[in-house]
Coordinates of C-alpha atoms in Angstrom, one line a residue:
X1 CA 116.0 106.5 59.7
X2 CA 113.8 103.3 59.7
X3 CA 109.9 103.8 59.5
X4 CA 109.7 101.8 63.4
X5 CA 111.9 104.6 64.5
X6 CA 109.6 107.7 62.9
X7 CA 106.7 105.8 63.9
X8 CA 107.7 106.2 67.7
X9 CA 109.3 109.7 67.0
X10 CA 106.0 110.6 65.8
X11 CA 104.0 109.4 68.6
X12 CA 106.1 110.8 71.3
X13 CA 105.6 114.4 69.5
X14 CA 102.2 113.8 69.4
X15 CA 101.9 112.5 73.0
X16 CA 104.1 115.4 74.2
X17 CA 102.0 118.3 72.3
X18 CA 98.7 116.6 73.5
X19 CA 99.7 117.1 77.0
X20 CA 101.2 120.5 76.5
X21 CA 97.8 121.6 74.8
X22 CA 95.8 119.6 78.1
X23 CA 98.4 121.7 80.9
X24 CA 97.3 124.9 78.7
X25 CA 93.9 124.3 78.6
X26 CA 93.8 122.1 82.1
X27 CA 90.6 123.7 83.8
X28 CA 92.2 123.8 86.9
X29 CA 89.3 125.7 89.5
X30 CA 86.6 123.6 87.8
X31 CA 88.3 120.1 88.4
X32 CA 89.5 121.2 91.9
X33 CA 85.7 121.9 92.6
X34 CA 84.4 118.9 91.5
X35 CA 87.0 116.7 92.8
X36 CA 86.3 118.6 96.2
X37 CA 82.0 117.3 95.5
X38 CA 82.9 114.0 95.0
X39 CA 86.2 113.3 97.6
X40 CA 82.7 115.1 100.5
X41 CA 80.2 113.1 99.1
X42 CA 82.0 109.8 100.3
X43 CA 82.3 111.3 103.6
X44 CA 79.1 113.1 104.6
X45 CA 79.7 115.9 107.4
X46 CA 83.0 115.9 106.9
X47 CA 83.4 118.4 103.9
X48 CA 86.9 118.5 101.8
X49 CA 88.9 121.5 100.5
X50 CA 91.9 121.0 97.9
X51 CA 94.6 123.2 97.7
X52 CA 95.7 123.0 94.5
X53 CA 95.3 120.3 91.8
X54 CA 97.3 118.9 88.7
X55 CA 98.5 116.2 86.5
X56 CA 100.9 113.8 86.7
X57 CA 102.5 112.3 83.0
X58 CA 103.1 108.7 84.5
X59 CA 101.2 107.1 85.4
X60 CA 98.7 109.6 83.9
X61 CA 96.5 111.0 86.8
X62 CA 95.8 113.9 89.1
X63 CA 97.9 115.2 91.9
X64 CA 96.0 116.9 94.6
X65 CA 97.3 119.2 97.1
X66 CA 97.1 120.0 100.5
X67 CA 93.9 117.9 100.8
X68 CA 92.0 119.7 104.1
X69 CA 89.2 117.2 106.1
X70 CA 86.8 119.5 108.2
X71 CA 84.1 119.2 111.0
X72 CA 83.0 122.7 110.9
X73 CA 85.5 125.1 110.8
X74 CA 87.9 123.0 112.3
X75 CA 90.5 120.7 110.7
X76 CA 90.2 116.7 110.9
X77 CA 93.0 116.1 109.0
X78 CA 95.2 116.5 105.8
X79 CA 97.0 115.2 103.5
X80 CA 99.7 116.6 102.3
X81 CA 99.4 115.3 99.0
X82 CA 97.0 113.0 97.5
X83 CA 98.0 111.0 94.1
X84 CA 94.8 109.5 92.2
X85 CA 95.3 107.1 89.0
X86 CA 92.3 106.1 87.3
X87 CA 92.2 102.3 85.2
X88 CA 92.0 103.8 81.7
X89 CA 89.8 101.1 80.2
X90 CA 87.3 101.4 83.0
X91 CA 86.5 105.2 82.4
X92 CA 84.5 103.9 79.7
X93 CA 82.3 101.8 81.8
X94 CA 79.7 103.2 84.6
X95 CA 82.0 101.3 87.5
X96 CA 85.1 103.6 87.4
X97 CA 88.5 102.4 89.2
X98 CA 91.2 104.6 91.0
X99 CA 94.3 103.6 92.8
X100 CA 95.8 106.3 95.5
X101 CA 98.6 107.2 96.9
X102 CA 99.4 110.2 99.4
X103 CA 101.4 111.4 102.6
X104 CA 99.6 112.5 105.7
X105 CA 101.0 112.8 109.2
X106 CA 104.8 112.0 108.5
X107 CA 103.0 108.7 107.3
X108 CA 101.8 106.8 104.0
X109 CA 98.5 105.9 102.6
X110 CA 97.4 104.2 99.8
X111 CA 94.7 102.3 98.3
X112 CA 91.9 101.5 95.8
X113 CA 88.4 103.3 95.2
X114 CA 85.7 102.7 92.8
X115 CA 82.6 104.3 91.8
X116 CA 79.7 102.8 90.4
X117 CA 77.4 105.4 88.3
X118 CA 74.7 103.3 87.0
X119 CA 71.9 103.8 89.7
X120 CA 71.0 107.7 90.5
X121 CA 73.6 108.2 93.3
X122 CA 76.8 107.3 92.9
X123 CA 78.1 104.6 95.1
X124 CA 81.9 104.5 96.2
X125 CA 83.5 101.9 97.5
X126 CA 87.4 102.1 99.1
X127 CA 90.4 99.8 100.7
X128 CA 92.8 101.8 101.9
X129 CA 96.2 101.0 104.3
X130 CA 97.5 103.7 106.4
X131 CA 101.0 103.2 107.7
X132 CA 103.2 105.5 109.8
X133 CA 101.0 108.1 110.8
X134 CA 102.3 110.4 113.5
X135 CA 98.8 111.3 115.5
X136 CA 100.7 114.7 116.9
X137 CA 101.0 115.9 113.1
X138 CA 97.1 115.6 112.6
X139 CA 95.1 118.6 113.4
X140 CA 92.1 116.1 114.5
X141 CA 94.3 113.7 116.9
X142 CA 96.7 115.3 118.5
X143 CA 94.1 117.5 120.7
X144 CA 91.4 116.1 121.8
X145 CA 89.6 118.0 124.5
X146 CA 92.3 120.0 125.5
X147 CA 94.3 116.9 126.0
X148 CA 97.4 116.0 123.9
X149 CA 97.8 112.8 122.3
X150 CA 101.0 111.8 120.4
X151 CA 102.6 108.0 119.2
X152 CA 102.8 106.0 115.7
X153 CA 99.1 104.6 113.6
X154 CA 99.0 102.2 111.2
X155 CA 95.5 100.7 110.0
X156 CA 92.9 100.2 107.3
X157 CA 89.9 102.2 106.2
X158 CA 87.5 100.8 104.2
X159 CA 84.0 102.2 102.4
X160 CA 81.1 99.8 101.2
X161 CA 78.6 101.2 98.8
X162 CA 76.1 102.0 101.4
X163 CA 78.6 104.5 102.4
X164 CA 79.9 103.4 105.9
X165 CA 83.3 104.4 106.4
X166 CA 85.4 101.5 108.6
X167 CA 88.2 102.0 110.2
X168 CA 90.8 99.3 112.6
X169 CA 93.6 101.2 113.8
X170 CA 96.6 100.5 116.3
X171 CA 98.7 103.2 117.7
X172 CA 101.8 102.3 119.3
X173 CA 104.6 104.8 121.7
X174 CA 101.3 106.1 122.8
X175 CA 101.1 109.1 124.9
X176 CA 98.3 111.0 126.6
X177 CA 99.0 114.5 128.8
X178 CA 95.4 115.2 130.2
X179 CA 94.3 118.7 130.2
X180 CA 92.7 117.4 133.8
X181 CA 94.2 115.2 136.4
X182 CA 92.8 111.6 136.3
X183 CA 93.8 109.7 139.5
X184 CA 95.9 112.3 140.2
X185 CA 97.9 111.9 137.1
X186 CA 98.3 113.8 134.4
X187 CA 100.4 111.7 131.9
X188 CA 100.0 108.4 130.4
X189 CA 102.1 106.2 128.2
X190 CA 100.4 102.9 126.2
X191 CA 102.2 100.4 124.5
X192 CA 99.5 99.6 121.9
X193 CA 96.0 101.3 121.9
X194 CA 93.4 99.2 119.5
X195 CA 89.9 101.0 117.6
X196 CA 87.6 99.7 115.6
X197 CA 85.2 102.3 114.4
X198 CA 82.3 102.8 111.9
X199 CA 81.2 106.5 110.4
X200 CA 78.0 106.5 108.9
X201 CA 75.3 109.2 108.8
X202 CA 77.1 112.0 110.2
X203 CA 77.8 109.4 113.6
X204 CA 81.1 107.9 114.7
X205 CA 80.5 104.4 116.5
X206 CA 83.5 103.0 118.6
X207 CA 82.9 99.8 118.7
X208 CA 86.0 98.5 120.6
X209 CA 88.8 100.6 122.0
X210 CA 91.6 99.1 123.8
X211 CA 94.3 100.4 125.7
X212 CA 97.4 98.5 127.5
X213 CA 99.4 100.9 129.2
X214 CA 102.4 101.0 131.5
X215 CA 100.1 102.7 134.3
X216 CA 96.6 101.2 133.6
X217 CA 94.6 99.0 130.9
X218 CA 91.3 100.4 129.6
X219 CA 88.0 99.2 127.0
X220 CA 85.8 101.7 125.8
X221 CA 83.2 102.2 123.4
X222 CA 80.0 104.6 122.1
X223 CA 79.2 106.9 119.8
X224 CA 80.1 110.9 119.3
X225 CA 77.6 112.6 117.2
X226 CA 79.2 114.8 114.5
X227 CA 75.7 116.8 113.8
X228 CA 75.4 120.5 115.1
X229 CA 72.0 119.5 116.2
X230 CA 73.1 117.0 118.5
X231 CA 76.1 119.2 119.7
X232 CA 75.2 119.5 123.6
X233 CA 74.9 115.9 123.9
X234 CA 77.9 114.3 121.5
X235 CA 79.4 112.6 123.1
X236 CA 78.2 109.3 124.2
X237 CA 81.3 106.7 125.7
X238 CA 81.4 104.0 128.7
X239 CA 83.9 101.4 129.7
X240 CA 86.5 99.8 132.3
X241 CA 89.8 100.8 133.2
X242 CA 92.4 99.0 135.3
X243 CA 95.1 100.5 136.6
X244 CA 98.2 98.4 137.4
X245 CA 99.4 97.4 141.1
X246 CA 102.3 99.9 141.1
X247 CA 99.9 103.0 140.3
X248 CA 97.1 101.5 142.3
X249 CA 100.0 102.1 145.6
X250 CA 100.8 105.9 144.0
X251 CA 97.1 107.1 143.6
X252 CA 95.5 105.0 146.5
X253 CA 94.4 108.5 148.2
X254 CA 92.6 110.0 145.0
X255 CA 90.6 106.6 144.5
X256 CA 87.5 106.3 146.6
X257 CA 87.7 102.2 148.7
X258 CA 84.4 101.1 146.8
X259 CA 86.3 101.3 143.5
X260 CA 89.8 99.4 144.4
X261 CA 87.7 96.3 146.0
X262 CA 86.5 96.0 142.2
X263 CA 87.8 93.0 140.9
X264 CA 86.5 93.8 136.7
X265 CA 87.8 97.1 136.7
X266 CA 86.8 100.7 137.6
X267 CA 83.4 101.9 135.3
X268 CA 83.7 105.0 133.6
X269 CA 81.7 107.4 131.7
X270 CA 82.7 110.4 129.2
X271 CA 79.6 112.3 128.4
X272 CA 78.1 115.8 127.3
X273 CA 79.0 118.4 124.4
X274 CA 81.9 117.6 121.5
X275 CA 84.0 120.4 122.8
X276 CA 83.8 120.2 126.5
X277 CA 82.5 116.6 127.2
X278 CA 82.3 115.4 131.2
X279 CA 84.5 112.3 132.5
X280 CA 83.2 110.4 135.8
X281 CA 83.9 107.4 137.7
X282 CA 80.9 104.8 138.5

């Protein structure tokens, strides 16, 4: 046996006793807890639960799983499975570096965060892709308001260090069935629906929604307020729809004449509490 072949005998023995000795030892509940504190402190308002957490050999990291989003007591999201590798040589400097991987949704998302320690909060920073995302698999999506939403998301969320979350999303197959008949429809399919949205301080600003549909086209924007204290009056949204000639001729009876002799679209406004908001017609 040559001394380069002991020499890497030896070092795999050593690598694979120093990682049976960490799996022993791994302090499972404390690292589950503190990767809970930091994963919530990127998103304030939105606290994070982890199912269970371990390692992964290569490339060396942590596997988190059944990674649970909440507003409250109800579920925003989760991920089935969240891989986090950090840069090795970085962990020795106060700007760390991860790269991510997981599986949410019947979808993919991955993406790069990094924390920078030196000032007395930690700031985070984040680029992440989200591809494949089926909105009827997450908790947060699928149901909004009693309604039912389903169809494909793919986008990118991003983080600066003042710890505004971005997001620019396109959904595609869209589907909405409406808990309440609007225009004396209940169901409505979209070919692409396009958000851009910022959370920051406990507030989720839609900047720009828009929706081109089979039946109708529609812009919206606002805010909803994700702060118990501003629960009665959350949500906070305005903007035009235009329903196409072919529904205009099917729900002519349920639209008052004032609004069909609008040429820039009909005004709408969706208003009130998170849980039961108000929808009206201008």
């Amino acid at each position: 046996m040559t001394t380069t072949v002991r020499r890497v005998l030896l070092a795999v023995y050593i690598a694979a006793a120093a990682a049976v000795f960490l799996y022993m030892g791994f302090p499972t509940e404390t690292l589950r807890a503190a990767a809970s504190q930091r994963l919530s402190a990127s998103l304030p308002g939105l606290p994070i639960e982890i199912g269970a957490v371990g390692l992964t050999a290569w490339p060396p990291g942590l596997l988190l799983k059944e990674v649970r989003i909440q507003h409250g007591v109800k579920p925003v999201a989760v991920l089935d499975r969240l891989q986090i590798q950090p840069d090795l040589l970085s962990l020795f400097q106060t700007r760390n570096g991860y790269a991510f991987s997981g599986a949410i949704g019947g979808g993919e998302i991955a993406g790069r965060a990094e924390v920078d320690s030196a000032g007395p909060v930690p700031a985070i920073s984040m680029n992440a892709r989200i591809g494949g995302l089926r909105v009827q698999q997450v908790d947060g999506l699928r149901s909004l308001y009693g309604s039912r939403l389903s169809g494909r998301m793919d986008g990118q969320l991003t983080i600066n260090e003042s710890g505004a979350l971005n997001g620019k999303f396109t959904i595609t197959e869209g589907q909405v069935e409406l808990s309440a008949p609007l225009l004396a429809q209940n169901r409505f399919t979209f070919r692409t629906v396009d958000a851009d949205l910022v959370y920051q301080n406990r507030s989720l600003q839609l900047r720009s929604g828009r929706l081109k549909g089979n039946e109708l086209d529609a812009e919206i924007s606002g805010t909803i307020a994700l702060d118990p204290a501003q629960a009665g009056n959350a949500v906070n949204l305005s903007g035009r729809v235009t329903p196409h000639h072919t529904f205009l001729t099917r729900a002519e009876g349920s639209i008052p004449a004032t609004l069909l002799r609008r040429r820039t679209g009909i005004p709408f406004r969706i208003s009130g509490p998170l849980d039961a908001p108000g929808f009206s017609l201008n």
